[in-house]
mmCIF file of C-alpha atoms and ligand atoms in Angstrom:
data_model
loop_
_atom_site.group_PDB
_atom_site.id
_atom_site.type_symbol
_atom_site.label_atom_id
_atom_site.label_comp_id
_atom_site.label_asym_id
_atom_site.label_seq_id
_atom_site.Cartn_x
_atom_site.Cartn_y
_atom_site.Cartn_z
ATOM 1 C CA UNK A 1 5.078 20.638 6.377
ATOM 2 C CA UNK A 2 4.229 16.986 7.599
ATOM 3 C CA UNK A 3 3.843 14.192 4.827
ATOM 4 C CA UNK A 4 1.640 11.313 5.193
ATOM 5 C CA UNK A 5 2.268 8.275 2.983
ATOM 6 C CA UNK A 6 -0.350 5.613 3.462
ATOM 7 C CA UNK A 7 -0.403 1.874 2.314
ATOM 8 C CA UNK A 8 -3.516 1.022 0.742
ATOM 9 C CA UNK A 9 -4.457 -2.788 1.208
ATOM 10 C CA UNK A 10 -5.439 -3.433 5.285
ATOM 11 C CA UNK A 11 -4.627 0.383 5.753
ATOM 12 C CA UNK A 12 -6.923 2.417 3.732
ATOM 13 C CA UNK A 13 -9.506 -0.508 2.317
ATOM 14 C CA UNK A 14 -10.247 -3.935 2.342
ATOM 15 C CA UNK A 15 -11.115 -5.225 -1.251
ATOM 16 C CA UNK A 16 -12.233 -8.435 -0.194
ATOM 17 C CA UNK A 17 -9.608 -10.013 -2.219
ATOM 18 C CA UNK A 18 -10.539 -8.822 -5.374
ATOM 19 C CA UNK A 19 -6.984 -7.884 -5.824
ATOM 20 C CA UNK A 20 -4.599 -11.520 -4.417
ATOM 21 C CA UNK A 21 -7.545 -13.406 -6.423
ATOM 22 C CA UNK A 22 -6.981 -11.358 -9.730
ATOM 23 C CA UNK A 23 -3.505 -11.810 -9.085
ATOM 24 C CA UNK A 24 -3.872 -15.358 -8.523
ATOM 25 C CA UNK A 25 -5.705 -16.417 -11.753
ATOM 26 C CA UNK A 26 -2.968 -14.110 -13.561
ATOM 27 C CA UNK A 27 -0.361 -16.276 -12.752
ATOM 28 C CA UNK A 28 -2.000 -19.321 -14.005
ATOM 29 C CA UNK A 29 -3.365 -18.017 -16.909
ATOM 30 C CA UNK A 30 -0.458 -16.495 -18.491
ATOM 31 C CA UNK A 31 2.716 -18.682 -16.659
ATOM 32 C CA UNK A 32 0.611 -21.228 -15.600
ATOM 33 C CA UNK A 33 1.839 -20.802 -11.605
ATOM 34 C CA UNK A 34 -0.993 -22.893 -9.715
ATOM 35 C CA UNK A 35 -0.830 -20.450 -6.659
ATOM 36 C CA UNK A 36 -3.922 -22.015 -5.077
ATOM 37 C CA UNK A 37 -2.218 -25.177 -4.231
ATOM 38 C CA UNK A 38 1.323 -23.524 -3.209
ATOM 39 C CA UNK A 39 -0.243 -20.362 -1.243
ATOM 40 C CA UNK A 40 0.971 -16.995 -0.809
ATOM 41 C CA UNK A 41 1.031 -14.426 1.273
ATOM 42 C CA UNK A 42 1.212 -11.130 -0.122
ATOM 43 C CA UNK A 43 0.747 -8.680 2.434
ATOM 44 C CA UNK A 44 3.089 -5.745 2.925
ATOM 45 C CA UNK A 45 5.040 -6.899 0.096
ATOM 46 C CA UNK A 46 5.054 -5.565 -3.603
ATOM 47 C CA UNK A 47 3.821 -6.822 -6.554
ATOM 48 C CA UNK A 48 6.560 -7.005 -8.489
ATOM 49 C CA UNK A 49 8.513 -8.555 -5.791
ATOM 50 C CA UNK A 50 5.573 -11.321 -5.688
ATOM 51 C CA UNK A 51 5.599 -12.102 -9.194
ATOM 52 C CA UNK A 52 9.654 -12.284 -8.527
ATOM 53 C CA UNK A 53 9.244 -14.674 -5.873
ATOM 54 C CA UNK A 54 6.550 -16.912 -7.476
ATOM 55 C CA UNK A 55 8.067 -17.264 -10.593
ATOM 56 C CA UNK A 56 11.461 -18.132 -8.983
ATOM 57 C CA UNK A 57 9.407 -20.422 -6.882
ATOM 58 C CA UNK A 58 8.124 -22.243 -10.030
ATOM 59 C CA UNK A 59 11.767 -22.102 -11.638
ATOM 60 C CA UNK A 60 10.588 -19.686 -14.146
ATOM 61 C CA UNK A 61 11.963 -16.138 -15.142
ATOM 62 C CA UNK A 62 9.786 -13.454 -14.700
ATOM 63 C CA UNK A 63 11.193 -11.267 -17.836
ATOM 64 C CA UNK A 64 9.497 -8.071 -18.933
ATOM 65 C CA UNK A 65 7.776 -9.700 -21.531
ATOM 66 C CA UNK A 66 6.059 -11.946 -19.451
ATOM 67 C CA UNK A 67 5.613 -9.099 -16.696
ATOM 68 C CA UNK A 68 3.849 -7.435 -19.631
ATOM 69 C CA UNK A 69 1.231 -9.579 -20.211
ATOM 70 C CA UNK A 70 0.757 -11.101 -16.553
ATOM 71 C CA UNK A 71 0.184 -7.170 -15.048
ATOM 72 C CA UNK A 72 -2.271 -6.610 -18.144
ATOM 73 C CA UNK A 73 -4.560 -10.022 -16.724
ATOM 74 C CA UNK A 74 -4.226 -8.908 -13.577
ATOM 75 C CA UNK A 75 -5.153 -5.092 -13.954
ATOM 76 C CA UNK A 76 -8.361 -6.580 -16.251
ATOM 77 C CA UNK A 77 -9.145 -9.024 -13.397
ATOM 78 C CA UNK A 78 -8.751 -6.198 -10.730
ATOM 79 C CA UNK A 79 -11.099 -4.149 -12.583
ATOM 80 C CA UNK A 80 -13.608 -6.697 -13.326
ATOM 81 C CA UNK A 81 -13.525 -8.486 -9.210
ATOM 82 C CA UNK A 82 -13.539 -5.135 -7.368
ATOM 83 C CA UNK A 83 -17.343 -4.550 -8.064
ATOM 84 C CA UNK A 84 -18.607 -8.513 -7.344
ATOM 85 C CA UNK A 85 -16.920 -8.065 -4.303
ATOM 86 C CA UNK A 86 -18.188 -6.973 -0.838
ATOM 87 C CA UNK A 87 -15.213 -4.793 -0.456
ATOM 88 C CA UNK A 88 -14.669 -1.782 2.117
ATOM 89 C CA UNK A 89 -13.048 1.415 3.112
ATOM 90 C CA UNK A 90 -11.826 0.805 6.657
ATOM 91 C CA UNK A 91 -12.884 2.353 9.719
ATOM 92 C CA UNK A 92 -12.431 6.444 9.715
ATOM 93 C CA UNK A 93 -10.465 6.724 6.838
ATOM 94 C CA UNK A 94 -12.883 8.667 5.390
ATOM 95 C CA UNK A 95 -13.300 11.174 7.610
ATOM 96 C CA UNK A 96 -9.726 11.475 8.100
ATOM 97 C CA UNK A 97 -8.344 11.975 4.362
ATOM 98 C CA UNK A 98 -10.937 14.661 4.604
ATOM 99 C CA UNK A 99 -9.577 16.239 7.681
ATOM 100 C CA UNK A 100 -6.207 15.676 6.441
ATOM 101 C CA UNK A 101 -6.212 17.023 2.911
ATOM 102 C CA UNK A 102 -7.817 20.282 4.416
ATOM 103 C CA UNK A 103 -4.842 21.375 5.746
ATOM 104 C CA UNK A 104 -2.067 22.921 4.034
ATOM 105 C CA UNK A 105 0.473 21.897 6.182
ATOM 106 C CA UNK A 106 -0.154 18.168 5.392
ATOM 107 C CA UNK A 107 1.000 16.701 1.739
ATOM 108 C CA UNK A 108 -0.758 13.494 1.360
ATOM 109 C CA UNK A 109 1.130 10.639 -0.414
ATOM 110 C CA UNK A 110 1.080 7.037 -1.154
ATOM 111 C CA UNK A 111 3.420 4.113 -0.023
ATOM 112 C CA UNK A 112 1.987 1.223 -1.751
ATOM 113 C CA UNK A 113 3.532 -2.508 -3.129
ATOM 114 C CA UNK A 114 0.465 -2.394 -5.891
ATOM 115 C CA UNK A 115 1.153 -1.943 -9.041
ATOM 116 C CA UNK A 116 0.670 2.666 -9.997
ATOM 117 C CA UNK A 117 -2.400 1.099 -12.208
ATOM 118 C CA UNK A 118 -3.814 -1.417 -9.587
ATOM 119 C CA UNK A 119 -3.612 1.585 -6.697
ATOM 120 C CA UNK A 120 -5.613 3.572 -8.866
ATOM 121 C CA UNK A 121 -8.274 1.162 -9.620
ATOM 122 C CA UNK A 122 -8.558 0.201 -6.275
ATOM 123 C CA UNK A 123 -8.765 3.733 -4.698
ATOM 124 C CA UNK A 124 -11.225 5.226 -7.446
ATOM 125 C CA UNK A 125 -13.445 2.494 -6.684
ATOM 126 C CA UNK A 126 -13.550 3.506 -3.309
ATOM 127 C CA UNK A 127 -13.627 6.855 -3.908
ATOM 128 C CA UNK A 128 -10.631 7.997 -2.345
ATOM 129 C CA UNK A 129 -8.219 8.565 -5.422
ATOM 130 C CA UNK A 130 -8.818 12.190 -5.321
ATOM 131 C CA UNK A 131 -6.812 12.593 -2.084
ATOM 132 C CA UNK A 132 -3.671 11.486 -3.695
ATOM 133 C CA UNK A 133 -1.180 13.331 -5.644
ATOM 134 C CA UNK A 134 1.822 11.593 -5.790
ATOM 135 C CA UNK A 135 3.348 8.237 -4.650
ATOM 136 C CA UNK A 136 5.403 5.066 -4.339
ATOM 137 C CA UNK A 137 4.265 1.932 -6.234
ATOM 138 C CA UNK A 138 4.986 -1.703 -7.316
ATOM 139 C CA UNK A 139 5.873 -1.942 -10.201
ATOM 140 C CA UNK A 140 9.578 -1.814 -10.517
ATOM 141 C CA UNK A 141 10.980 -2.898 -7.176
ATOM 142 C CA UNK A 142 10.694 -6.488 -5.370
ATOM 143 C CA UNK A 143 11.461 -4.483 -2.024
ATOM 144 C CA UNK A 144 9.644 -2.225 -0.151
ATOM 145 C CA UNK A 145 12.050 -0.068 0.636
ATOM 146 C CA UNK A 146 13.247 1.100 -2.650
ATOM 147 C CA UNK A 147 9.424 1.866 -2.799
ATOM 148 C CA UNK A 148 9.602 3.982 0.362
ATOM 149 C CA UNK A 149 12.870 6.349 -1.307
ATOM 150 C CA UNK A 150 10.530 6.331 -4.659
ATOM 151 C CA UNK A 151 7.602 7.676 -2.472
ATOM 152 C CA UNK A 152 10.027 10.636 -0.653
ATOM 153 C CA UNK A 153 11.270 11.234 -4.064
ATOM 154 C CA UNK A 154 7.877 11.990 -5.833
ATOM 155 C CA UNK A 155 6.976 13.883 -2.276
ATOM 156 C CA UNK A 156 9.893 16.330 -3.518
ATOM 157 C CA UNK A 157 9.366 16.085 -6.874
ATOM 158 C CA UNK A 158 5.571 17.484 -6.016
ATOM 159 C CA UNK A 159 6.200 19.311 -3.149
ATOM 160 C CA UNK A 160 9.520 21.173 -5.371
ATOM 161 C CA UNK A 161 11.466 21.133 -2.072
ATOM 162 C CA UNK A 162 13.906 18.724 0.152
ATOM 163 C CA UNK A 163 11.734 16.440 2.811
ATOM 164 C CA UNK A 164 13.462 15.050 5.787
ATOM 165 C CA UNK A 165 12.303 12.242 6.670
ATOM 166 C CA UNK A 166 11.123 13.281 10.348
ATOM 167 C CA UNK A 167 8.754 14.995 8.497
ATOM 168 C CA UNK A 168 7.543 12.001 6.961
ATOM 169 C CA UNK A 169 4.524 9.676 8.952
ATOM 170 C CA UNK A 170 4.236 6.182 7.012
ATOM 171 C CA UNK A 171 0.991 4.382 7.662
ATOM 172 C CA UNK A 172 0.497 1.043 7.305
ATOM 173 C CA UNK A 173 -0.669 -2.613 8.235
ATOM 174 C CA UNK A 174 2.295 -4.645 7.950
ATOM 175 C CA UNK A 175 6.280 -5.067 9.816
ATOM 176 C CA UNK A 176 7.532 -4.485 5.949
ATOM 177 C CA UNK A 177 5.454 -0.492 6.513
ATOM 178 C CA UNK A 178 7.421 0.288 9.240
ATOM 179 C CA UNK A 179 10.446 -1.367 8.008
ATOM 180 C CA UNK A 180 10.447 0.734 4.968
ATOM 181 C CA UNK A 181 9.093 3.778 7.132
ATOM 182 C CA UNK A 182 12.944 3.660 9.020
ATOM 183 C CA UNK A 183 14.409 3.347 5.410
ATOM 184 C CA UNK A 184 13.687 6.524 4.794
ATOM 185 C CA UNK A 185 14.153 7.899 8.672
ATOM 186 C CA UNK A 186 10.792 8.023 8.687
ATOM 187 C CA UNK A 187 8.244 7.926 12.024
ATOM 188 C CA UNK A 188 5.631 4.966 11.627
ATOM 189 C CA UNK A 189 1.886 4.189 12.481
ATOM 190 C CA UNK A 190 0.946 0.806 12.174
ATOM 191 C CA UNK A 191 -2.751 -0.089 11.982
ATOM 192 C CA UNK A 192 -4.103 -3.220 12.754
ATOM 193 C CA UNK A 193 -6.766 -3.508 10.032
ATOM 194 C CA UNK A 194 -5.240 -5.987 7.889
ATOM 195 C CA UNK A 195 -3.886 -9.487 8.731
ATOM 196 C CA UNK A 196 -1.879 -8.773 11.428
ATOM 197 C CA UNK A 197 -2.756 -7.927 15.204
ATOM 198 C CA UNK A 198 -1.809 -5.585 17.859
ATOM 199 C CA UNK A 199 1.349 -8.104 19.071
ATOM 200 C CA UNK A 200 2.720 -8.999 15.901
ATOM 201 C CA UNK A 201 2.944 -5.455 14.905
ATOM 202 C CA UNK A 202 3.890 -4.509 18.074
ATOM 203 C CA UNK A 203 7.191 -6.202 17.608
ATOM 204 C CA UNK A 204 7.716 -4.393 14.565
ATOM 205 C CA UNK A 205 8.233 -1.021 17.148
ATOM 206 C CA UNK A 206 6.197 1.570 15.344
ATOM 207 C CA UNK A 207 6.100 4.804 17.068
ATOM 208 C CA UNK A 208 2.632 4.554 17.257
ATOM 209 C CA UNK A 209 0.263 1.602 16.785
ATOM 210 C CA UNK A 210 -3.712 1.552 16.959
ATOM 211 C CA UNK A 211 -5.784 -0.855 16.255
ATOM 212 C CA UNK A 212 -8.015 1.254 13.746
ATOM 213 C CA UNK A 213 -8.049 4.949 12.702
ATOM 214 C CA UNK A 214 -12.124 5.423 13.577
ATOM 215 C CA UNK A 215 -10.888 7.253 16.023
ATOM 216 C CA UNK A 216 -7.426 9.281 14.963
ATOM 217 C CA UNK A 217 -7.371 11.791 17.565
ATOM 218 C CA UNK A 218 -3.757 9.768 18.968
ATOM 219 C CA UNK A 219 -2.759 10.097 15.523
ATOM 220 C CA UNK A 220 -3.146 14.107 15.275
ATOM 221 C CA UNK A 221 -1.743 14.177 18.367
ATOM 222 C CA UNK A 222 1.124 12.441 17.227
ATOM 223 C CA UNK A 223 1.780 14.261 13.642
ATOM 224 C CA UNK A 224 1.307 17.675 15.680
ATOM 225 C CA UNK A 225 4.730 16.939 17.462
HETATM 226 MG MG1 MG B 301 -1.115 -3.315 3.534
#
């Protein structure tokens, strides 16, 4: 059994920021964080540990309370940008969540910093939702690699047997995907779909890196090892 856990933003679609925007008018409208004029960059990271670093930015604590109501905005805003946006599922991942999830020797998770509600608005808009059974999300840890154990964990949980983590591909856009992929011993694609090109990721030392999946033949190759 081989398990692939795949990112979602820059990995499996582009929303066209319909996401960082919703996220962005959340923070002003209920902590009134001006993010436009400060910036920030958000990819590969999680959501919580955004709304951490923001808020501690703005000398302001992020308690659950607030949390509360700030996720609420931004899972209404989500819902209401990802249709007005020219959004997109990225090159060949359709075609290979359908190879993939064919096969009964492949579990297919996710690995995700958004929030469990905001990856499941996302991928149902897209269509892709049905692919996923169980996964890692953002809502309760800043880092990505306590995401990473929660996503092996669930992968049990589901699967009802021990993983080791050679068994485990992590897919991704970002350095934090493959740092979290070695967190959990885990081998590492990186894709360079999202922000990030071919040398930055490079650096990051994935065992395999390609600069989209619309052709994943390398990638088969790769999780038939
Ligand atoms: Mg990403």
């Amino acid at each position: 059994m081989k398990i692939c856990l795949f990112d979602i933003d820059g990995t499996l679609v582009n929303t066209a920021g319909a996401g960082k925007d919703a996220m962005i008018d959340s923070f002003q409208s209920t902590a009134g964080i001006d993010v436009q004029t400060t910036g920030v960059r958000v990819s590969g990271k999680t959501d919580r540990g955004i709304a951490t670093e923001l808020f501690g930015d703005a000398g302001k604590q992020l308690t659950e309370d607030v949390w509360e109501k700030f996720l609420s905005s931004y899972m209404a805003g989500l819902a209401r940008n990802l249709p007005l946006r020219q959004g997109r599922v990225l090159p060949g991942i359709v075609e290979l969540l359908d190879q993939l999830a064919e096969r009964e020797d492949i579990a297919l998770g996710l690995l995700t910093g958004n929030v469990a509600q905001g990856a499941y608005l996302k991928l149902t808009h897209y269509d892709l939702m049905h692919h996923f059974a169980f996964g890692g999300y953002g809502d309760l840890h800043p880092d990505r690699n306590d995401v990473a154990q929660a996503a092996k964990d669930a992968c049990e949980s589901h699967l009802g047997q021990a993983v080791a983590g050679d068994q485990i591909w992590v897919i991704g856009d970002t350095a934090n995907d493959v740092r979290c992929a070695r967190h959990i011993g885990a081998k590492a694609l990186a894709v360079a779909t999202g922000v990030f090109d071919r040398d930055v990721l490079a650096q990051s030392e994935p065992d395999l890196l390609m600069d989209d999946l619309a052709d994943a033949a390398e990638f088969l190759d790769a999780l038939a090892q």
